[in-house]
Short mmCIF file of C-alpha atoms and ligand atoms in Angstrom, two decimals:
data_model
loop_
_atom_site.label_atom_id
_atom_site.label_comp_id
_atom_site.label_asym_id
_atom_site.label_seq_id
_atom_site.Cartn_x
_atom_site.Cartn_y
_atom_site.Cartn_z
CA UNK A 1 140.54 141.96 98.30
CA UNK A 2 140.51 139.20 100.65
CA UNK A 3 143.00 139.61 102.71
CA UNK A 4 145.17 135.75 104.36
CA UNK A 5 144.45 137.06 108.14
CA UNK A 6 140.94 138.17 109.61
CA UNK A 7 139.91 137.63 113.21
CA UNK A 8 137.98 140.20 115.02
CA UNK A 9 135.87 138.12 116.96
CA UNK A 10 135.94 134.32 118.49
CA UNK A 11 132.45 133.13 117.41
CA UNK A 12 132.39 134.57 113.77
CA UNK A 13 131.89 131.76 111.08
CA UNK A 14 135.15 129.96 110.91
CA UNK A 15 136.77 130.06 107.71
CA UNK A 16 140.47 129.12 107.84
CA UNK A 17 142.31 127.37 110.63
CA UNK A 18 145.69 126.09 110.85
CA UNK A 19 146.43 122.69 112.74
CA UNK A 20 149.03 120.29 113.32
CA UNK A 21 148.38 116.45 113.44
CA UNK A 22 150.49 114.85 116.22
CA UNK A 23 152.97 112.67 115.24
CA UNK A 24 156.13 111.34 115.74
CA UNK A 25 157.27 113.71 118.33
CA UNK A 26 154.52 112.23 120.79
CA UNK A 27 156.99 108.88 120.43
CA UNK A 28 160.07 110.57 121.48
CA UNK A 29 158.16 111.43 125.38
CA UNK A 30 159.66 109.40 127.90
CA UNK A 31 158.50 109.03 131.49
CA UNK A 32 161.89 111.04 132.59
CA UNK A 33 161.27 113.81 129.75
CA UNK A 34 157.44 113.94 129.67
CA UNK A 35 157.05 116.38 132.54
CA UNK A 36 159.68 118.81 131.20
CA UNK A 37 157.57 118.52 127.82
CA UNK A 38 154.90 119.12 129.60
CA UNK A 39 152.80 115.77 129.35
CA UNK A 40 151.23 114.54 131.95
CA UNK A 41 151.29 110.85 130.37
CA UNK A 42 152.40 109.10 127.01
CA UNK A 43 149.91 109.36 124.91
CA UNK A 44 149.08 106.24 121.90
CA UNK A 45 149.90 108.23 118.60
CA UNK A 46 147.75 105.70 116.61
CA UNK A 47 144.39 106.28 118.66
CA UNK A 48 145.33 110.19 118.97
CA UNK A 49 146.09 110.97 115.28
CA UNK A 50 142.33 108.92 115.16
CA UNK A 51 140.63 111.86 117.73
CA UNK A 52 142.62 114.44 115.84
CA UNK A 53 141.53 113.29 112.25
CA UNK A 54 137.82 113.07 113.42
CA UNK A 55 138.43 116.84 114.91
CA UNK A 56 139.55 117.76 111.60
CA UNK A 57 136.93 116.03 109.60
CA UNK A 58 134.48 117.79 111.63
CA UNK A 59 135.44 121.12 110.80
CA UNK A 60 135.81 120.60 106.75
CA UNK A 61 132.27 118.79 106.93
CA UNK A 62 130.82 122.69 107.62
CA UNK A 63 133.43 124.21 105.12
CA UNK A 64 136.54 125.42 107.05
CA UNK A 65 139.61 125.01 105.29
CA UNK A 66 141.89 122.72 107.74
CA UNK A 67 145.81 124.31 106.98
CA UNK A 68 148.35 121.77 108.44
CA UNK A 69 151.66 123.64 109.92
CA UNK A 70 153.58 121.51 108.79
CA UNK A 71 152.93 121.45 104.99
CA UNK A 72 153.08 125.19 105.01
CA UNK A 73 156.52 125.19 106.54
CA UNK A 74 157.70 122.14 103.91
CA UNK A 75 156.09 124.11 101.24
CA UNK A 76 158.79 126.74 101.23
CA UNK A 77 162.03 124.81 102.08
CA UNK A 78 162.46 123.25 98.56
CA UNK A 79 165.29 126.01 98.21
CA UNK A 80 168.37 124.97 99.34
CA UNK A 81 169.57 128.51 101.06
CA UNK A 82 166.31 128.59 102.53
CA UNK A 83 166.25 125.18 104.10
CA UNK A 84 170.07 126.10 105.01
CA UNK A 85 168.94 128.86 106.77
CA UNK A 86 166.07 127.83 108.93
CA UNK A 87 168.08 124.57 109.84
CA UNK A 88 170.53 127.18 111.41
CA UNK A 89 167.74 128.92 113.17
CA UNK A 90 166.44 125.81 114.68
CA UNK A 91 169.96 124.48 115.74
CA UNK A 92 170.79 127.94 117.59
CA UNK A 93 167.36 127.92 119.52
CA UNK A 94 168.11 124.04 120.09
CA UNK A 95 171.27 125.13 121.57
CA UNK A 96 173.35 123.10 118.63
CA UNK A 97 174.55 125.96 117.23
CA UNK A 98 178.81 125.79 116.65
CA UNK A 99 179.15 122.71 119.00
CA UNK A 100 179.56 119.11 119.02
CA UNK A 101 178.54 117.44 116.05
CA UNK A 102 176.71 120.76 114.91
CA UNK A 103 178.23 120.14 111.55
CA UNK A 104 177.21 116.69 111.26
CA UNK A 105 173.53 117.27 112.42
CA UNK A 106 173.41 119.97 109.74
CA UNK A 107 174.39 117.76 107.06
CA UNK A 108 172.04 115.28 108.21
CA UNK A 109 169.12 117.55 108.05
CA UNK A 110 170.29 119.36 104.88
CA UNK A 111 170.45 115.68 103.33
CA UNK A 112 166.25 115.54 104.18
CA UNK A 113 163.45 116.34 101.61
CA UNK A 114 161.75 119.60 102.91
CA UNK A 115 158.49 117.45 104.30
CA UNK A 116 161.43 114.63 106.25
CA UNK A 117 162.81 117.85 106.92
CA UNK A 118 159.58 119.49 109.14
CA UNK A 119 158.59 116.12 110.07
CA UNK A 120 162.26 115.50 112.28
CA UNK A 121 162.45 118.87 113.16
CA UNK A 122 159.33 118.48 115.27
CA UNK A 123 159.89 114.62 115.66
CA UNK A 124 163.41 115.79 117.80
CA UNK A 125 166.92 114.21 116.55
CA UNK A 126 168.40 111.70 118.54
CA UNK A 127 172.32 111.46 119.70
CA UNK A 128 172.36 107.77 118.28
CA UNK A 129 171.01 109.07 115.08
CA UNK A 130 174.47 110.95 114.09
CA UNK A 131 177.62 108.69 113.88
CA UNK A 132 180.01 108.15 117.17
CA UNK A 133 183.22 109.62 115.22
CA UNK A 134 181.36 112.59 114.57
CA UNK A 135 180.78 113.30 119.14
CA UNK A 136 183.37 115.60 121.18
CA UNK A 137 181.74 116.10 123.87
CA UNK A 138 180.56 114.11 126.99
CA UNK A 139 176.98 115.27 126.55
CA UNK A 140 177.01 113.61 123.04
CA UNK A 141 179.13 110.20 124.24
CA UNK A 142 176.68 109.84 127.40
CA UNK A 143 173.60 109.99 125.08
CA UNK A 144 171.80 107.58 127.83
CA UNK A 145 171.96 110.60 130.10
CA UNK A 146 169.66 112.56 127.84
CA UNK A 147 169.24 111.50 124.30
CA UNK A 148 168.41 114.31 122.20
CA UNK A 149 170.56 116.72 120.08
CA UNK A 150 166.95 118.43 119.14
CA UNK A 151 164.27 117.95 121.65
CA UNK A 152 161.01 116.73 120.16
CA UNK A 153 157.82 119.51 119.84
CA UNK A 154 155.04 117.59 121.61
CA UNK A 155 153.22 120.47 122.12
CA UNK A 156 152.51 121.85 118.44
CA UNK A 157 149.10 120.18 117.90
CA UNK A 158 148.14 123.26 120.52
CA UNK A 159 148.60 125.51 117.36
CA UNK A 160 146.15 128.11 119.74
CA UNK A 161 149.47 129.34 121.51
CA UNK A 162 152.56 130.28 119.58
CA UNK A 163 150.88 133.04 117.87
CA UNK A 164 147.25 134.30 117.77
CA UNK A 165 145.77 136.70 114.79
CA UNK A 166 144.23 139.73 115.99
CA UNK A 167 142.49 141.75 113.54
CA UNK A 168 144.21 141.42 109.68
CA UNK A 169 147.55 141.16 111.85
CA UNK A 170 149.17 138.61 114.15
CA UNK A 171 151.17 137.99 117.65
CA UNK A 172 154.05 136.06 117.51
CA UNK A 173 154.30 134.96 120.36
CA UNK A 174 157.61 134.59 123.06
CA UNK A 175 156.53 131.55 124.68
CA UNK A 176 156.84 131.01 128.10
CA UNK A 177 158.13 127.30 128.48
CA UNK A 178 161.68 126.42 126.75
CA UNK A 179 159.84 123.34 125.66
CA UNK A 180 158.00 125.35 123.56
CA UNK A 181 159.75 128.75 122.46
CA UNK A 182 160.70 127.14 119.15
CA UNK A 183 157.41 126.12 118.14
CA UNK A 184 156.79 130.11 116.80
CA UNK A 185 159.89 129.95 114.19
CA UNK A 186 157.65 127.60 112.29
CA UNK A 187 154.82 130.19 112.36
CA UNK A 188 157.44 133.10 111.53
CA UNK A 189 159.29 130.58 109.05
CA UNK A 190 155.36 130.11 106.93
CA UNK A 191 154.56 134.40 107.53
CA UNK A 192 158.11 135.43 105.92
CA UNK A 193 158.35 132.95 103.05
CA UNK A 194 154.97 131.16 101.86
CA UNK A 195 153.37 132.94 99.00
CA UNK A 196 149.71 133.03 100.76
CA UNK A 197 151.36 135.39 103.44
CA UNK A 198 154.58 137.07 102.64
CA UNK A 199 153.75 139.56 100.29
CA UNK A 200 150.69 140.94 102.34
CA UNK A 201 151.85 143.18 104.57
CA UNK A 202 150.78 141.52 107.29
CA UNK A 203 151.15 143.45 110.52
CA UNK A 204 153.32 141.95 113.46
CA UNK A 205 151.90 143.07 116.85
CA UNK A 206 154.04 141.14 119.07
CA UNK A 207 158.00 139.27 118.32
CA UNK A 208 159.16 136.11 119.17
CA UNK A 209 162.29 137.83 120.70
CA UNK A 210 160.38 140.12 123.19
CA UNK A 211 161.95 139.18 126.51
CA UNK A 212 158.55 138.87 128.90
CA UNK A 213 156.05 136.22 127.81
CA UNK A 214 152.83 136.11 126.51
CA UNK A 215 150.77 132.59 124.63
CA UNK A 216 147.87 132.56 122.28
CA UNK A 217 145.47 130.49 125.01
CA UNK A 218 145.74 134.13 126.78
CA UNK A 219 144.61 135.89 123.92
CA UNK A 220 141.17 136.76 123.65
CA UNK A 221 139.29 138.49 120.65
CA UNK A 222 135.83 139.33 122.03
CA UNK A 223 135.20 141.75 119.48
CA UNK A 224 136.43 144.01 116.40
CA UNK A 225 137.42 146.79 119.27
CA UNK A 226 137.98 144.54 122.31
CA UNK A 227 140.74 141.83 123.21
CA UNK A 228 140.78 140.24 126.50
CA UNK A 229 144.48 139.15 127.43
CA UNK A 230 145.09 136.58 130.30
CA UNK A 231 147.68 136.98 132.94
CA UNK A 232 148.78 133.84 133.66
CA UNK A 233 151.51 131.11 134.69
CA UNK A 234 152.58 131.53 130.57
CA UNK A 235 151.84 135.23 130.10
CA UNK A 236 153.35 138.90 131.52
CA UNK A 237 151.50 141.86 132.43
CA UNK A 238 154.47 142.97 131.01
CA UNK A 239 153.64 141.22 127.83
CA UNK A 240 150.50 142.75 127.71
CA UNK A 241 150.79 146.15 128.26
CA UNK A 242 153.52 145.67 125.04
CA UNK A 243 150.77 144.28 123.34
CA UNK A 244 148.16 147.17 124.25
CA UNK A 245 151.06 149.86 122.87
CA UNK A 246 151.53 148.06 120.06
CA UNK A 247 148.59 147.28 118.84
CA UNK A 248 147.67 151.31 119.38
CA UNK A 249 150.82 152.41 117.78
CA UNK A 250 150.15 150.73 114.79
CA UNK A 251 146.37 151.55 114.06
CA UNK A 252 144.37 148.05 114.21
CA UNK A 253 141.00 148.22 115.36
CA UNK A 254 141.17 147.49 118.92
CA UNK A 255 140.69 149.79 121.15
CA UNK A 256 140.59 148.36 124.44
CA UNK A 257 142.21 145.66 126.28
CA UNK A 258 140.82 143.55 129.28
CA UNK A 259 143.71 142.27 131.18
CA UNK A 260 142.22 139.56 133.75
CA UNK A 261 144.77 137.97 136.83
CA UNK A 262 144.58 134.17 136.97
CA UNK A 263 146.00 131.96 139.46
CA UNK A 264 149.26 130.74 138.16
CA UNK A 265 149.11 127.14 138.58
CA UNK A 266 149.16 124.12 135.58
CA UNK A 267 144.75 123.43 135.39
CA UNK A 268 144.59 127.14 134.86
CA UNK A 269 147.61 127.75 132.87
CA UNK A 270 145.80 130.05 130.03
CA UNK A 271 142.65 132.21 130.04
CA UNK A 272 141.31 129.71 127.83
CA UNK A 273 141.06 127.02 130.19
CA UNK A 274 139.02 128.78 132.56
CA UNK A 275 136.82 131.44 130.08
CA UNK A 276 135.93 130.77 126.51
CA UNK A 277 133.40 132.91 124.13
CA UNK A 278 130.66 130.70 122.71
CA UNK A 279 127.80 133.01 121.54
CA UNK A 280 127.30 136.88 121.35
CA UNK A 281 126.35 137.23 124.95
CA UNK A 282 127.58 133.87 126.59
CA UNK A 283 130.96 132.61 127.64
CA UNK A 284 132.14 129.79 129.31
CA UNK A 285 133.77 129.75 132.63
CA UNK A 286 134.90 127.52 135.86
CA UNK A 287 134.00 127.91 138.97
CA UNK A 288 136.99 127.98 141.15
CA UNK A 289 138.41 131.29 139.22
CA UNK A 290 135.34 132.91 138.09
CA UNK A 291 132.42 133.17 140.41
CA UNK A 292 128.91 133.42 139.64
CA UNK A 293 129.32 137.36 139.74
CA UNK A 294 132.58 136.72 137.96
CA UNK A 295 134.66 138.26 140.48
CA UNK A 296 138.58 138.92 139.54
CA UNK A 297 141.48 141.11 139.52
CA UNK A 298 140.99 143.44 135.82
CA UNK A 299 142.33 145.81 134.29
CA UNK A 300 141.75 147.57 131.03
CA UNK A 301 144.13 149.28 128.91
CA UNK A 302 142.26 151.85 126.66
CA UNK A 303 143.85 153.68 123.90
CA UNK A 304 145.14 157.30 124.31
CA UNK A 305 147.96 158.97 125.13
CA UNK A 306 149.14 157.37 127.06
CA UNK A 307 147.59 154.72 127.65
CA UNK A 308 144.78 154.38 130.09
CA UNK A 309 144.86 151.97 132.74
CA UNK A 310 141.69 151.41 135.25
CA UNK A 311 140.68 149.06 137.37
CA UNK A 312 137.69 146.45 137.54
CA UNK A 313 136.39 143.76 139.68
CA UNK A 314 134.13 141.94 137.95
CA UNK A 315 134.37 139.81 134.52
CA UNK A 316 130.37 140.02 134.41
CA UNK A 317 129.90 143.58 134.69
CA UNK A 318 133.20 144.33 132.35
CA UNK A 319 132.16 142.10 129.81
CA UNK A 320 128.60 143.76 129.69
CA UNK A 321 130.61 147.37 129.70
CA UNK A 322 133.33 146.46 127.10
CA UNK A 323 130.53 144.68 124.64
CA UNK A 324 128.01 147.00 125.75
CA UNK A 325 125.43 143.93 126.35
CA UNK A 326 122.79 144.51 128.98
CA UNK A 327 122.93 140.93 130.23
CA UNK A 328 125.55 138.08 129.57
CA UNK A 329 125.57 134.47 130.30
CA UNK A 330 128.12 133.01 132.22
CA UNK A 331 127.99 128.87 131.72
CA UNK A 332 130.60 127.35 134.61
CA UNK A 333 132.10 124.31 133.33
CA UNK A 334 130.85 121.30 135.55
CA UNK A 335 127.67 123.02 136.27
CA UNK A 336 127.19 123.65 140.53
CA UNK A 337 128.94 120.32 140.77
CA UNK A 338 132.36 120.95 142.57
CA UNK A 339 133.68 117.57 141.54
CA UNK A 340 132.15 117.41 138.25
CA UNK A 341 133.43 120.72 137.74
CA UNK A 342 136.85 120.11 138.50
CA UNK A 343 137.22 117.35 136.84
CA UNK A 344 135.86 118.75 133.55
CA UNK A 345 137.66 121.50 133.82
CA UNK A 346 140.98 119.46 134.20
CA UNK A 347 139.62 118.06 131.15
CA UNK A 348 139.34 121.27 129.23
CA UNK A 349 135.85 121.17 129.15
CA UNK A 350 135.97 125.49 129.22
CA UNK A 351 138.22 125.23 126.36
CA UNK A 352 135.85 125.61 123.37
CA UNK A 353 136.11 126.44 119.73
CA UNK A 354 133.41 128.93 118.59
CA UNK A 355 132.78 127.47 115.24
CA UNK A 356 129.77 130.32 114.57
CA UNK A 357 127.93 132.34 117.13
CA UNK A 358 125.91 129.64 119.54
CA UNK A 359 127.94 126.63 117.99
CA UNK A 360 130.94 125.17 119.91
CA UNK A 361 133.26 121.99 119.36
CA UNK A 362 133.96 120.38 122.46
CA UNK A 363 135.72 117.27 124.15
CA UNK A 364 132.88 114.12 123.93
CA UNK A 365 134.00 113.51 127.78
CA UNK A 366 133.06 116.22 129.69
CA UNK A 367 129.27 115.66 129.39
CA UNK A 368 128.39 117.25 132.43
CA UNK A 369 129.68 120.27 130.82
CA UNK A 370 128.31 119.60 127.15
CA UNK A 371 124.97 118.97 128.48
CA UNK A 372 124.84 122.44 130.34
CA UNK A 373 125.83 124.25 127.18
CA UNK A 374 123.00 122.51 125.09
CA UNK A 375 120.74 123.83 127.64
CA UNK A 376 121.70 127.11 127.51
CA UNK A 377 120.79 126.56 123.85
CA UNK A 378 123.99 125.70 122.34
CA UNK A 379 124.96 123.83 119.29
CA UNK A 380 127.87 121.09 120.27
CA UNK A 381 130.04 119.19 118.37
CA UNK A 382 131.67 116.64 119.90
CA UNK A 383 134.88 114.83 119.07
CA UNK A 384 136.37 112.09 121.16
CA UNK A 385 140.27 112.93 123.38
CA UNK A 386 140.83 109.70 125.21
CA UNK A 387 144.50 111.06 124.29
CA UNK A 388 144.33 113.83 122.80
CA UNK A 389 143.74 115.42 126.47
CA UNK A 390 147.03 114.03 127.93
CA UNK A 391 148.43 117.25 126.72
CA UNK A 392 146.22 119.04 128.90
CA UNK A 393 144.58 121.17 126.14
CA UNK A 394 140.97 121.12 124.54
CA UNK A 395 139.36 122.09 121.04
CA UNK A 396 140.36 125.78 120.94
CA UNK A 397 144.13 125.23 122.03
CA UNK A 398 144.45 122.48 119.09
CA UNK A 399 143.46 125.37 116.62
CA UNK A 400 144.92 129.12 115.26
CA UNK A 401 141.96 130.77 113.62
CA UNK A 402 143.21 132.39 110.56
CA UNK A 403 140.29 133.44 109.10
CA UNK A 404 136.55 134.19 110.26
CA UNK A 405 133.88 135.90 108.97
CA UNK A 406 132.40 139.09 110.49
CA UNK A 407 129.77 138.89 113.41
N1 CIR B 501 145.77 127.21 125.15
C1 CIR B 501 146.07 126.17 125.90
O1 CIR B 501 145.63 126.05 127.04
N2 CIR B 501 146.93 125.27 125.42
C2 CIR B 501 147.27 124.05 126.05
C3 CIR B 501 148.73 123.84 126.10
C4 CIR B 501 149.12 122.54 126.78
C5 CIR B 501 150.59 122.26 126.75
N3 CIR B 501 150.90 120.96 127.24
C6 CIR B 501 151.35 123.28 127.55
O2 CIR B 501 151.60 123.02 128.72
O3 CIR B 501 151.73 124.32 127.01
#
């Protein structure tokens, strides 16, 4: 029986990928709120859900099934307890929870069809959208201070990071950044209730309340036995070593864990911005943190009891161990070109999605990069992120594999 979750590699055919198409939320960024929401600029919503669409459309034109968040997370709030009770959960991680006009906001949100519902949730409520005789407090009167009850979700077009599939199971993740710790109670919300998912035993290898951090654009699935894991400005070696007993304890398939250091600063902020998987034997990289002999801090965690922890120094020569390939390809993002490289790679032109083995979506802009991979005999697909890449993610942060097929 087919079963809703099945990742054990990141270049097997795609089959199922969930998305979210920006929308309103990207109009609630202000210039004073935009860095705490971690934008680097406002992007234009029209020309962005435009990039988006034409990422989408390129990945049903080869047959994967494009599942939008949000519509999974509407689907199953038609029920009035239901929609009562995630309304709760969203006020108490929104810090509304038994203050203020808590009552009123709930009544205005209960009062929404299930898709208004998603769409504000994400979208962020203003203070001037509940009525003045309803506000106690001087937080709710001085709404020019700061003017949301519910701060808008920006971020959840990078579907790649609040939870990653490993295996038939899944990490939910504990997100690093308050602006986006919520984002994973719509994941959790679609898992526990929608009939594709709930009934199917699906195992949880990580919780959203797990006090270190960890983000999908750290995790890694380089093969059915072997995860690579990032630690990074979003995710804990703490994190990961949870991870590695976890997914032990409960008997998936992998068997050893790469755990590679990476300078904890914003261009490098997940493994995926500076080392993606694009063929059996070839990976994409950037210059500044991986070297041509891919030199780094590594560790992996192998399974046993207990758990075996030994050090490496280099990503080539542990990626040739872990796969057991005699040779891999390293592909630096920018080429030799230090300012072509940095700029790409600011660009997220190392952040690719494997659609199959040797074929990779990427962003149209970084052509220094795009050009490289088609000479190492790659197959690239394009799409255009004029703004799409104010959000400083690429291709594979915009999208949680759900489903591929074997390698
Ligand atoms: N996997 C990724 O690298 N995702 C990109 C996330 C960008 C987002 N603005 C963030 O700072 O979390």
């Amino acid at each position: 029986m087919m079963r809703p979750l099945h990742v054990h590699s990141e270049i097997g055919k795609l089959k199922t990928v969930l998305l979210h198409r920006p929308g309103k939320e990207i109009e609630n960024l202000t210039p004073e709120t935009m860095e705490q929401l971690l934008f680097d600029d406002i992007p234009y919503l029209p020309a962005m859900q435009k990039e988006h669409d034409y990422f989408a459309e390129e990945l049903q034109a080869r047959d994967i099934e494009t599942l939008y968040l949000d519509k999974l997370a509407a689907e199953v709030l038609e029920e009035k307890n239901m929609k009562k009770a995630f309304i709760q959960k969203m006020m108490k991680e929104s810090h509304m929870e038994g203050n203020g006009s808590s009552e009123a906001l709930e009544e205005y949100l209960m009062d929404m069809s299930p898709d208004g519902l998603v769409e504000k949730m994400i979208a962020g409520v203003q203070k001037e959208e509940l009525p003045e005789s309803r506000k106690e407090h001087l937080y709710e009167l001085m709404d020019r201070h700061y003017p949301f009850y519910l701060d808008p979700m920006p971020n959840l077009y990078f579907t790649r990071d609040p939870a990653a599939v490993i295996g038939e199971g899944i990490s939910i993740n504990p997100m690093s950044q308050e602006a986006r710790r919520r984002e994973s109670l719509f994941i959790e919300h679609i898992l526990e209730n929608h009939p594709r998912f709930m009934n199917e035993s699906i195992p949880r290898w990580m919780h959203r309340d797990y006090p270190f951090p960890i983000e999908g654009g750290d995790e890694l699935i380089l093969s059915r036995s072997v995860i690579a894991v990032g630690v990074s400005e979003r995710t804990s070696a703490r994190a990961v070593e949870q991870l590695a007993h976890n997914l032990f304890a409960a008997g998936s398939a992998v068997e050893k864990i790469v755990a590679v250091e990476i300078p904890k600063k914003r261009s490098s902020m997940h493994l995926d911005t500076v080392f993606t998987m694009v063929d059996k034997d070839q990976f994409t990289t950037h210059a500044q943190v991986v070297d041509k002999d891919g030199r780094m801090n590594i560790f992996i965690l192998e399974r046993g009891n207990p758990v075996r922890i030994s050090k490496r120094s280099s990503l080539r020569k542990t990626l040739m161990e872990v796969l057991d390939l005699p040779e891999i390809n390293l592909i630096p993002c920018g080429g030799e070109d230090k300012i072509a490289s940095a700029r790409e790679q600011w660009n997220d032109g190392s952040n690719t999605l494997a659609l199959a083995p040797g074929t990779v979506v990427t962003y149209e802009r970084n052509y220094v990069s795009n050009d490289l991979l088609r000479r190492n005999g790659l197959e690239v697909v394009e799409v255009p992120s004029s703004e799409l890449v104010r959000g400083r993610g690429g291709p594979r942060c915009m999208s949680m594999p759900l489903y591929r097929e074997e390698v």
